[in-house]
Tab-separated table of C-alpha atoms in Angstrom:
chain	number	residue	atom	x	y	z
A	23	MET	CA	58.885	-15.524	-64.429
A	24	LEU	CA	58.072	-16.187	-60.803
A	25	ASP	CA	60.676	-17.116	-58.205
A	26	GLU	CA	59.305	-19.049	-55.238
A	27	SER	CA	61.681	-17.427	-52.756
A	28	PRO	CA	59.923	-14.904	-50.450
A	29	SER	CA	60.457	-11.251	-51.152
A	30	GLY	CA	61.363	-8.890	-48.351
A	31	SER	CA	61.975	-5.761	-50.400
A	32	ARG	CA	59.521	-2.950	-50.825
A	33	ALA	CA	59.543	0.057	-53.094
A	34	PRO	CA	60.942	3.209	-51.413
A	35	ARG	CA	58.435	5.821	-50.349
A	36	ARG	CA	58.216	8.998	-52.379
A	37	THR	CA	58.439	12.241	-50.504
A	38	ARG	CA	57.306	14.469	-53.377
A	39	GLU	CA	54.600	14.077	-55.990
A	40	GLU	CA	54.334	15.366	-59.538
A	41	PRO	CA	50.835	16.433	-60.700
A	42	SER	CA	50.626	13.435	-63.034
A	43	GLN	CA	51.261	11.098	-60.087
A	44	ARG	CA	48.744	12.662	-57.710
A	45	ALA	CA	45.750	10.478	-58.604
A	46	SER	CA	47.797	7.313	-58.198
A	47	ALA	CA	49.317	8.591	-54.945
A	48	THR	CA	45.841	9.311	-53.591
A	49	ALA	CA	44.640	5.791	-54.455
A	50	ARG	CA	47.670	4.271	-52.713
A	51	THR	CA	47.140	6.495	-49.678
A	52	VAL	CA	43.459	5.554	-49.421
A	53	GLN	CA	44.450	1.887	-49.570
A	54	ALA	CA	47.127	2.369	-46.881
A	55	LEU	CA	44.727	4.172	-44.549
A	56	ARG	CA	42.021	1.539	-45.097
A	57	ARG	CA	44.586	-1.095	-44.151
A	58	GLU	CA	45.439	0.769	-40.944
A	59	LEU	CA	41.743	1.018	-40.074
A	60	SER	CA	41.074	-2.651	-40.792
A	61	GLN	CA	44.025	-3.729	-38.660
A	62	GLY	CA	42.736	-1.738	-35.699
A	63	SER	CA	45.552	0.826	-35.593
A	64	TRP	CA	42.886	3.337	-34.520
A	65	ALA	CA	39.772	2.427	-32.557
A	66	ALA	CA	36.275	3.756	-33.218
A	67	GLY	CA	36.095	7.342	-31.981
A	68	ASP	CA	39.883	7.884	-32.080
A	69	ARG	CA	41.258	11.036	-33.643
A	70	LEU	CA	43.651	10.345	-36.492
A	71	PRO	CA	47.110	11.951	-36.529
A	72	SER	CA	47.263	15.418	-38.077
A	73	GLU	CA	47.536	15.821	-41.836
A	74	PRO	CA	51.250	16.779	-41.628
A	75	ALA	CA	51.933	13.712	-39.446
A	76	LEU	CA	50.097	11.368	-41.829
A	77	ALA	CA	51.862	12.926	-44.823
A	78	ALA	CA	55.249	12.349	-43.196
A	79	GLU	CA	54.367	8.784	-42.188
A	80	LEU	CA	53.136	7.785	-45.664
A	81	GLY	CA	55.651	9.830	-47.644
A	82	VAL	CA	53.104	11.875	-49.588
A	83	SER	CA	51.985	15.501	-49.733
A	84	ARG	CA	49.325	17.098	-47.542
A	85	VAL	CA	47.223	17.591	-50.692
A	86	THR	CA	47.233	13.824	-51.196
A	87	ILE	CA	46.360	13.189	-47.538
A	88	ARG	CA	43.484	15.663	-47.735
A	89	ALA	CA	42.111	13.978	-50.875
A	90	ALA	CA	42.441	10.520	-49.314
A	91	LEU	CA	40.615	11.584	-46.142
A	92	ALA	CA	37.835	13.101	-48.249
A	93	LYS	CA	37.461	9.748	-50.016
A	94	LEU	CA	37.315	7.865	-46.713
A	95	GLU	CA	34.768	10.338	-45.371
A	96	SER	CA	32.565	9.805	-48.434
A	97	GLU	CA	32.599	6.073	-47.626
A	98	GLY	CA	31.580	6.709	-44.031
A	99	LEU	CA	34.842	5.449	-42.516
A	100	VAL	CA	35.927	8.713	-40.918
A	101	ASN	CA	34.334	11.969	-39.818
A	102	ARG	CA	36.194	15.239	-40.357
A	103	ARG	CA	35.285	17.937	-37.834
A	104	HIS	CA	36.250	21.489	-38.717
A	105	GLY	CA	38.788	22.859	-36.272
A	106	SER	CA	39.059	19.576	-34.377
A	107	GLY	CA	40.455	16.876	-36.666
A	108	THR	CA	39.516	13.611	-38.344
A	109	TYR	CA	37.922	10.854	-36.278
A	110	VAL	CA	37.306	7.172	-36.893
A	111	ASN	CA	33.590	6.704	-37.349
A	112	SER	CA	32.210	5.167	-34.183
A	113	VAL	CA	28.913	3.950	-35.650
A	114	ARG	CA	29.542	2.133	-38.921
A	115	PRO	CA	31.524	-1.112	-39.202
A	116	LEU	CA	35.143	-0.631	-40.225
A	117	VAL	CA	36.736	-4.040	-40.554
A	118	ASN	CA	34.579	-6.708	-42.118
A	119	SER	CA	32.234	-4.586	-44.200
A	120	LEU	CA	31.725	-5.790	-47.757
A	121	HIS	CA	32.073	-2.238	-49.118
A	122	ILE	CA	35.760	-2.128	-48.073
A	123	ASN	CA	38.156	-3.920	-50.411
A	124	THR	CA	40.384	-5.632	-47.853
A	125	GLY	CA	42.460	-8.768	-48.115
A	126	ALA	CA	41.694	-12.062	-46.419
A	127	ASP	CA	44.406	-11.440	-43.814
A	128	GLN	CA	42.593	-8.311	-42.622
A	129	LEU	CA	39.255	-10.136	-42.566
A	130	ILE	CA	40.710	-12.916	-40.425
A	131	LYS	CA	42.436	-10.456	-38.082
A	132	SER	CA	39.133	-8.619	-37.671
A	133	THR	CA	37.654	-11.748	-36.089
A	134	GLY	CA	40.420	-11.796	-33.464
A	135	HIS	CA	42.263	-14.785	-34.941
A	136	VAL	CA	45.768	-15.254	-36.328
A	137	PRO	CA	45.874	-15.480	-40.146
A	138	GLY	CA	48.050	-17.989	-41.934
A	139	ILE	CA	48.470	-19.890	-45.194
A	140	ALA	CA	48.207	-23.697	-45.285
A	141	GLU	CA	48.917	-23.986	-49.000
A	142	MET	CA	50.072	-21.585	-51.701
A	143	SER	CA	51.051	-22.192	-55.315
A	144	TRP	CA	51.143	-20.355	-58.597
A	145	ARG	CA	51.625	-21.250	-62.230
A	146	GLN	CA	51.404	-19.740	-65.684
A	147	THR	CA	48.508	-20.979	-67.764
A	148	GLU	CA	46.124	-19.735	-70.457
A	149	ALA	CA	42.953	-17.699	-70.010
A	150	ASP	CA	39.723	-19.553	-70.687
A	151	GLU	CA	36.665	-17.762	-72.049
A	152	ASP	CA	35.353	-16.651	-68.634
A	153	ILE	CA	38.659	-15.317	-67.308
A	154	ALA	CA	39.504	-13.658	-70.631
A	155	ASP	CA	36.150	-11.869	-70.620
A	156	ARG	CA	36.585	-10.615	-67.050
A	157	LEU	CA	40.159	-9.421	-67.607
A	158	GLY	CA	39.520	-7.970	-71.062
A	159	ILE	CA	42.177	-10.121	-72.749
A	160	GLU	CA	42.236	-12.661	-75.569
A	161	ILE	CA	41.199	-16.267	-74.960
A	162	GLY	CA	44.391	-18.259	-74.570
A	163	ALA	CA	46.445	-15.257	-73.418
A	164	PRO	CA	49.051	-16.148	-70.760
A	165	ILE	CA	47.896	-15.540	-67.193
A	166	ILE	CA	49.192	-16.244	-63.694
A	167	HIS	CA	46.976	-18.452	-61.519
A	168	LEU	CA	47.560	-18.001	-57.766
A	169	TYR	CA	46.023	-20.549	-55.373
A	170	ARG	CA	45.912	-20.106	-51.590
A	171	ILE	CA	44.279	-21.811	-48.608
A	172	ARG	CA	44.077	-19.273	-45.787
A	173	THR	CA	43.717	-20.248	-42.158
A	174	ALA	CA	42.522	-18.715	-38.887
A	175	ASP	CA	44.469	-20.111	-35.925
A	176	GLY	CA	45.512	-22.988	-38.174
A	177	THR	CA	41.996	-23.888	-39.358
A	178	PRO	CA	41.242	-23.430	-43.099
A	179	VAL	CA	38.607	-20.711	-43.595
A	180	THR	CA	39.213	-19.349	-47.117
A	181	VAL	CA	40.136	-20.835	-50.477
A	182	ALA	CA	41.229	-18.121	-52.891
A	183	GLN	CA	42.030	-18.404	-56.584
A	184	ASP	CA	43.377	-15.290	-58.298
A	185	TYR	CA	44.171	-14.646	-61.929
A	186	PHE	CA	46.048	-11.774	-63.554
A	187	PRO	CA	47.665	-11.224	-66.992
A	188	ALA	CA	51.227	-12.508	-67.229
A	189	SER	CA	51.986	-9.322	-69.184
A	190	LEU	CA	51.940	-7.410	-65.885
A	191	LEU	CA	55.087	-9.207	-64.696
A	192	PRO	CA	58.353	-7.295	-65.011
A	193	GLU	CA	61.322	-8.852	-66.818
A	194	GLY	CA	63.479	-11.236	-64.819
A	195	PRO	CA	62.746	-13.454	-61.814
A	196	VAL	CA	60.346	-12.102	-59.203
A	197	SER	CA	59.071	-13.292	-55.831
A	198	MET	CA	55.456	-13.482	-54.712
A	199	GLY	CA	54.448	-13.216	-51.073
A	200	PRO	CA	51.084	-13.919	-49.433
A	201	SER	CA	49.487	-10.609	-50.515
A	202	LEU	CA	48.500	-10.280	-54.175
A	203	TYR	CA	47.731	-6.553	-53.788
A	204	ALA	CA	51.208	-5.914	-52.348
A	205	PHE	CA	52.778	-7.960	-55.158
A	206	LEU	CA	50.903	-6.076	-57.871
A	207	SER	CA	51.859	-2.726	-56.317
A	208	ASP	CA	55.471	-3.352	-55.280
A	209	VAL	CA	56.633	-5.687	-58.054
A	210	CYS	CA	54.349	-5.005	-61.018
A	211	GLY	CA	53.817	-1.279	-60.372
A	212	VAL	CA	50.035	-1.687	-60.565
A	213	ASP	CA	47.804	-0.239	-57.838
A	214	VAL	CA	44.259	-1.522	-57.447
A	215	SER	CA	41.864	1.418	-57.238
A	216	PHE	CA	38.559	-0.424	-56.826
A	217	GLY	CA	36.872	-3.767	-57.327
A	218	VAL	CA	33.477	-4.924	-58.542
A	219	ALA	CA	32.231	-8.050	-56.787
A	220	THR	CA	29.322	-10.436	-56.797
A	221	VAL	CA	28.421	-12.328	-53.631
A	222	GLU	CA	26.481	-15.578	-53.404
A	223	PRO	CA	26.020	-18.438	-50.935
A	224	ALA	CA	27.203	-21.882	-51.957
A	225	LEU	CA	28.188	-25.235	-50.509
A	226	ALA	CA	31.868	-26.118	-50.401
A	227	GLY	CA	31.222	-28.951	-52.848
A	228	ALA	CA	33.502	-31.787	-53.839
A	229	ALA	CA	36.333	-29.438	-54.818
A	230	HIS	CA	36.690	-28.129	-51.248
A	231	ALA	CA	35.286	-31.045	-49.236
A	232	SER	CA	38.698	-32.063	-47.904
A	233	ILE	CA	39.625	-28.494	-46.904
A	234	PHE	CA	36.780	-27.145	-44.772
A	235	GLU	CA	35.324	-28.586	-41.608
A	236	GLY	CA	31.890	-29.831	-42.596
A	237	GLY	CA	33.137	-31.283	-45.880
A	238	SER	CA	31.174	-30.754	-49.074
A	239	ASP	CA	28.113	-29.523	-47.112
A	240	ALA	CA	29.993	-26.638	-45.453
A	241	LEU	CA	28.197	-23.351	-46.172
A	242	CYS	CA	30.395	-20.750	-47.867
A	243	LEU	CA	30.118	-17.171	-49.025
A	244	VAL	CA	31.554	-16.962	-52.528
A	245	ILE	CA	32.955	-13.616	-53.653
A	246	ARG	CA	33.880	-13.202	-57.323
A	247	GLN	CA	35.676	-9.919	-57.909
A	248	VAL	CA	37.385	-8.061	-60.727
A	249	ASP	CA	39.873	-5.437	-59.536
A	250	TYR	CA	40.664	-2.324	-61.586
A	251	ASP	CA	43.423	0.273	-61.592
A	252	GLU	CA	42.725	4.009	-61.635
A	253	THR	CA	42.275	3.985	-65.430
A	254	GLU	CA	39.512	1.353	-64.981
A	255	ARG	CA	41.656	-1.333	-66.590
A	256	PRO	CA	40.910	-4.801	-65.145
A	257	VAL	CA	44.085	-6.162	-63.539
A	258	SER	CA	42.997	-9.223	-61.563
A	259	TYR	CA	40.076	-11.594	-61.081
A	260	SER	CA	39.512	-13.562	-57.901
A	261	VAL	CA	37.176	-16.319	-56.725
A	262	GLU	CA	37.115	-16.708	-52.934
A	263	TYR	CA	35.256	-19.328	-50.908
A	264	HIS	CA	34.874	-18.020	-47.336
A	265	LEU	CA	33.653	-20.440	-44.692
A	266	ALA	CA	30.417	-18.766	-43.567
A	267	SER	CA	30.770	-19.764	-39.909
A	268	ALA	CA	34.182	-18.070	-39.688
A	269	PHE	CA	33.170	-14.553	-40.777
A	270	ASP	CA	30.609	-11.909	-39.906
A	271	PHE	CA	30.217	-9.747	-43.008
A	272	LYS	CA	28.366	-6.437	-42.935
A	273	LEU	CA	27.216	-4.024	-45.598
A	274	VAL	CA	27.159	-0.246	-45.231
A	275	ARG	CA	24.226	1.388	-47.030
A	276	GLN	CA	24.440	5.145	-47.533
A	277	GLY	CA	21.517	7.503	-47.501
A	278	PRO	CA	18.690	7.761	-48.098
A	279	VAL	CA	18.977	10.953	-50.126
A	280	ILE	CA	15.601	12.690	-50.305
A	281	ARG	CA	15.223	14.955	-53.319
A	282	GLY	CA	14.293	18.499	-52.453
A	283	ALA	CA	14.944	18.076	-48.737
A	284	LYS	CA	16.933	20.807	-47.035
A	285	SER	CA	20.028	19.868	-45.102
A	286	LYS	CA	20.041	20.484	-41.369
A	287	ALA	CA	22.527	23.285	-41.906
A	288	ASP	CA	20.216	24.970	-44.438
A	289	GLN	CA	17.269	24.558	-42.086
A	290	ARG	CA	19.175	26.242	-39.251
A	291	LYS	CA	20.047	29.157	-41.511
A	292	ALA	CA	16.433	29.551	-42.649
């Protein structure tokens, strides 16, 4: 069951990895580095610490660091230069891009404001047809429903409702903090590898009229997302109403890839 007292403990870092743990370690490392980027630990154009330094800081192997950096490079977040190092990409957006799975705290920090929580509650309930379908569980299966109103400098900007199977909870009382991803990782031992989201505009409506400035006519960006672990098992489903005037979302679009076209390197060799 859930204990409402805040949790200050975190799982100890591993300093060595077994082969069977490598994929999970890489996913966790990618998530940690994305968090550092979104929080502005490194500015655009900065060179990241060396692979040995990052490995020591995150408690993983250099092989894991190398794999994580390759993943970030494929997403356009960093640029690895042979013989020079890895640099934060200075062209593409890093913080509030929709292709990066960041939490609401990071989104609010990216706007230069102080994140907070005006209201937070959770309860055990049963999955309805929609939630059961998204989480791949039986209708009526026990789930945890987490409700949060997030603020920027004290003003409500996001209403988030998250659902995950109660079967993920360990035995005994547990504590839940403001971050669902941290809770799933540290307490439940489940790391989110990726999410699939739909995005649509909507009015705040009667349900959120008393929360947002502008009342029921406040324009929101609604993100519905199912998060998956590395085995592609759905582990959580979220519905977030973001006040449109409070955020500046961007979307990174890769490419285009032109079939049959030679790369610049090939053209130079020709």
